[in-house]
Amino acid sequence: MSAEPRINDRIRVPEVRLVGPNGEQVGIVSVQDALRLAQESDLDLVEVAPTARPPVAKLMDYGKFKYESAVKAREARKNQSNTIIKEIKLRPKIDPHDYETKKGHVVRFLKSGDKVKVTIMFRGREQSRPELGRRLLARLAEDVQDLGTVESQPKQDGRNMVMVIGPHKRRSEHKAEARAAAAGDKARRPQESAEQA
C-alpha cells in the first residue's frame, strides 16, 4: 500500500466528510458533489484520513501541498542532529607528551559536539593491572570535565577498557556558536581595513 493519499477520481467511497480549503467543515457529502466543488474552485479533492468513518477529504492544491510537505521533511532532516562517536585509543603506560596530544584530540571532538569513546588497550602482563587503565581514564575525565561528562563508566571489555565521554552542549548548539563566531569575524574585518586606510 502506498503512502500517497488518494486524490480526485481515485477516491472510491460513496461519501466523505468534506473540509474546505481554509479548514472549514462542510459536512458529509457524496463524492460526486465533493468532486464538483473541487472542479468549481479549481482545487483537488484529497483524502486526508482514509480510515475514518466516513473518510475525511479536503479541498486543496495537491501540487502545492506535496511541495510544502517535501520542504518540511527536508528542514526536519537538516535540523536533526546526528550523534557521531569518535574513538581515541591509549595504552596504560602512555608517555606524558602523547597523553597531552590525545587529550587535545578529545577536547577538539567535544568542542565540535561529538561523543568520544576512549579505549585503553592492554597487552601481555598489563592485563593484570586494570587499575592503571582506570586511573588514566579518571585523569582524562577530570581534565575535560568542563567540556563533557562521562556517559558510560570505564568497563573492562576483553583486553580493552572502554569509557564514553559526551559533550555538555548538543551538536546543533556548537554549529550555531561557530556560525555566530564566523559572522563576528566577518563584521570585524571591514572595520579593521577601514581603520588601516
Short mmCIF file of C-alpha atoms in Angstrom, two decimals:
data_model
loop_
_atom_site.label_atom_id
_atom_site.label_comp_id
_atom_site.label_asym_id
_atom_site.label_seq_id
_atom_site.Cartn_x
_atom_site.Cartn_y
_atom_site.Cartn_z
CA MET A 1 0.00 0.00 0.00
CA SER A 2 1.48 3.37 -0.99
CA ALA A 3 1.87 6.29 1.42
CA GLU A 4 0.42 8.71 -1.18
CA PRO A 5 -3.12 9.85 -0.35
CA ARG A 6 -5.86 9.15 -2.90
CA ILE A 7 -6.98 12.19 -4.88
CA ASN A 8 -9.95 13.13 -7.11
CA ASP A 9 -11.25 10.12 -9.12
CA ARG A 10 -9.18 7.61 -7.11
CA ILE A 11 -11.44 8.08 -4.06
CA ARG A 12 -13.74 5.03 -4.21
CA VAL A 13 -16.15 5.58 -1.31
CA PRO A 14 -19.79 6.75 -1.67
CA GLU A 15 -19.49 9.72 0.72
CA VAL A 16 -16.82 11.74 2.55
CA ARG A 17 -16.63 14.23 5.39
CA LEU A 18 -15.56 17.31 3.43
CA VAL A 19 -13.21 20.01 4.74
CA GLY A 20 -13.00 23.27 2.79
CA PRO A 21 -9.79 24.91 1.50
CA ASN A 22 -9.49 27.13 4.59
CA GLY A 23 -10.12 24.30 7.09
CA GLU A 24 -13.87 24.92 7.50
CA GLN A 25 -16.15 21.89 7.96
CA VAL A 26 -18.56 21.46 5.01
CA GLY A 27 -20.14 18.23 6.29
CA ILE A 28 -20.81 14.75 4.93
CA VAL A 29 -21.36 14.91 1.15
CA SER A 30 -21.32 12.42 -1.71
CA VAL A 31 -18.03 12.01 -3.59
CA GLN A 32 -19.64 13.32 -6.82
CA ASP A 33 -20.69 16.58 -5.07
CA ALA A 34 -17.23 16.91 -3.50
CA LEU A 35 -15.52 16.42 -6.90
CA ARG A 36 -17.86 19.00 -8.47
CA LEU A 37 -16.99 21.52 -5.70
CA ALA A 38 -13.27 20.80 -6.25
CA GLN A 39 -13.58 21.44 -10.01
CA GLU A 40 -15.55 24.67 -9.46
CA SER A 41 -12.90 26.04 -7.09
CA ASP A 42 -10.04 24.74 -9.31
CA LEU A 43 -8.65 22.55 -6.50
CA ASP A 44 -8.07 18.84 -5.86
CA LEU A 45 -10.09 16.58 -3.58
CA VAL A 46 -7.55 14.83 -1.33
CA GLU A 47 -8.37 12.00 1.08
CA VAL A 48 -6.56 13.03 4.29
CA ALA A 49 -7.98 10.42 6.73
CA PRO A 50 -8.91 7.24 4.81
CA THR A 51 -9.52 5.15 7.96
CA ALA A 52 -12.18 7.48 9.43
CA ARG A 53 -15.87 6.63 9.04
CA PRO A 54 -16.74 8.25 6.64
CA PRO A 55 -13.26 9.10 5.24
CA VAL A 56 -12.18 12.75 5.55
CA ALA A 57 -11.36 14.58 2.32
CA LYS A 58 -10.08 18.13 1.90
CA LEU A 59 -10.18 20.63 -0.94
CA MET A 60 -6.61 21.78 -1.63
CA ASP A 61 -3.96 22.41 -4.28
CA TYR A 62 -2.30 18.98 -4.18
CA GLY A 63 0.88 20.03 -6.02
CA LYS A 64 1.48 22.86 -3.57
CA PHE A 65 0.72 20.52 -0.64
CA LYS A 66 3.28 17.95 -1.85
CA TYR A 67 5.93 20.64 -2.35
CA GLU A 68 5.38 22.12 1.14
CA SER A 69 5.50 18.71 2.83
CA ALA A 70 8.77 17.90 0.98
CA VAL A 71 10.26 21.22 2.18
CA LYS A 72 9.17 20.46 5.77
CA ALA A 73 10.71 16.97 5.60
CA ARG A 74 13.97 18.42 4.26
CA GLU A 75 14.07 21.04 7.05
CA ALA A 76 13.42 18.34 9.67
CA ARG A 77 16.31 16.26 8.29
CA LYS A 78 18.61 19.30 8.27
CA ASN A 79 17.84 20.16 11.90
CA GLN A 80 18.22 16.57 13.01
CA SER A 81 21.43 16.11 14.95
CA ASN A 82 23.49 13.06 14.09
CA THR A 83 25.43 11.67 17.01
CA ILE A 84 28.93 10.82 15.92
CA ILE A 85 31.17 8.80 18.20
CA LYS A 86 34.88 9.42 17.73
CA GLU A 87 37.34 6.93 19.17
CA ILE A 88 40.69 7.55 20.84
CA LYS A 89 42.98 4.65 21.76
CA LEU A 90 45.50 4.83 24.61
CA ARG A 91 47.97 2.48 26.30
CA PRO A 92 48.27 2.23 30.12
CA LYS A 93 51.92 3.34 30.08
CA ILE A 94 51.44 6.34 27.77
CA ASP A 95 54.15 9.00 27.54
CA PRO A 96 53.10 12.38 29.07
CA HIS A 97 53.53 14.19 25.72
CA ASP A 98 51.47 11.56 23.88
CA TYR A 99 48.80 11.85 26.57
CA GLU A 100 48.60 15.63 26.03
CA THR A 101 48.25 15.09 22.26
CA LYS A 102 45.45 12.54 22.71
CA LYS A 103 43.75 14.80 25.27
CA GLY A 104 43.88 17.61 22.69
CA HIS A 105 42.02 15.37 20.23
CA VAL A 106 39.37 14.59 22.85
CA VAL A 107 38.96 18.31 23.60
CA ARG A 108 38.59 19.09 19.87
CA PHE A 109 35.97 16.36 19.42
CA LEU A 110 33.97 17.51 22.45
CA LYS A 111 34.10 21.14 21.29
CA SER A 112 32.65 20.12 17.93
CA GLY A 113 29.79 18.32 19.74
CA ASP A 114 30.87 14.70 19.16
CA LYS A 115 30.90 11.92 21.73
CA VAL A 116 34.28 10.31 22.39
CA LYS A 117 34.88 6.63 23.08
CA VAL A 118 38.18 6.29 24.92
CA THR A 119 39.72 2.82 24.68
CA ILE A 120 42.70 1.66 26.70
CA MET A 121 44.44 -1.33 25.12
CA PHE A 122 46.17 -3.76 27.48
CA ARG A 123 48.89 -6.07 26.20
CA GLY A 124 50.57 -9.00 27.90
CA ARG A 125 51.09 -8.53 31.64
CA GLU A 126 49.34 -5.14 31.59
CA GLN A 127 46.06 -7.09 31.72
CA SER A 128 46.75 -7.98 35.34
CA ARG A 129 46.85 -4.24 36.25
CA PRO A 130 43.43 -2.80 35.22
CA GLU A 131 43.74 -0.09 37.90
CA LEU A 132 46.34 1.65 35.66
CA GLY A 133 43.70 1.99 32.96
CA ARG A 134 41.03 3.19 35.41
CA ARG A 135 43.42 5.79 36.81
CA LEU A 136 44.27 7.05 33.30
CA LEU A 137 40.60 7.27 32.30
CA ALA A 138 39.72 9.08 35.55
CA ARG A 139 42.54 11.58 34.88
CA LEU A 140 41.29 12.19 31.33
CA ALA A 141 37.68 12.63 32.51
CA GLU A 142 38.86 15.15 35.11
CA ASP A 143 40.96 17.04 32.52
CA VAL A 144 37.99 17.51 30.17
CA GLN A 145 35.18 17.87 32.74
CA ASP A 146 34.46 21.50 31.68
CA LEU A 147 33.66 20.28 28.12
CA GLY A 148 31.96 16.93 28.71
CA THR A 149 30.73 14.36 31.18
CA VAL A 150 31.32 10.63 31.46
CA GLU A 151 28.29 8.91 29.92
CA SER A 152 29.48 5.35 30.42
CA GLN A 153 31.85 4.48 33.25
CA PRO A 154 35.07 2.55 32.48
CA LYS A 155 34.29 -1.09 31.68
CA GLN A 156 36.67 -3.96 31.00
CA ASP A 157 35.95 -5.39 27.54
CA GLY A 158 38.30 -8.30 26.91
CA ARG A 159 41.81 -6.84 26.53
CA ASN A 160 40.43 -3.29 26.41
CA MET A 161 38.87 -0.87 28.86
CA VAL A 162 36.25 1.49 27.40
CA MET A 163 34.70 4.76 28.59
CA VAL A 164 32.38 7.18 26.71
CA ILE A 165 32.50 10.94 27.25
CA GLY A 166 29.66 13.09 25.91
CA PRO A 167 29.73 16.87 25.33
CA HIS A 168 27.74 19.24 27.57
CA LYS A 169 26.27 21.03 24.52
CA ARG A 170 24.46 19.40 21.64
CA ARG A 171 25.98 19.43 18.15
CA SER A 172 23.42 21.98 16.88
CA GLU A 173 24.43 24.43 19.65
CA HIS A 174 28.09 24.08 18.64
CA LYS A 175 27.23 24.78 14.99
CA ALA A 176 25.22 27.88 15.96
CA GLU A 177 28.13 29.10 18.09
CA ALA A 178 30.59 28.55 15.23
CA ARG A 179 28.32 30.43 12.79
CA ALA A 180 27.99 33.34 15.23
CA ALA A 181 31.77 33.48 15.66
CA ALA A 182 32.27 33.41 11.88
CA ALA A 183 29.71 36.21 11.41
CA GLY A 184 31.51 38.24 14.10
CA ASP A 185 34.84 37.79 12.28
CA LYS A 186 33.33 38.99 9.00
CA ALA A 187 31.87 42.06 10.73
CA ARG A 188 35.27 42.94 12.28
CA ARG A 189 37.30 42.63 9.05
CA PRO A 190 35.75 45.61 7.18
CA GLN A 191 36.19 47.78 10.28
CA GLU A 192 39.87 46.84 10.59
CA SER A 193 40.53 47.59 6.91
CA ALA A 194 38.76 50.96 7.22
CA GLU A 195 40.90 51.86 10.26
CA GLN A 196 44.10 50.94 8.43
CA ALA A 197 43.23 53.18 5.46
#
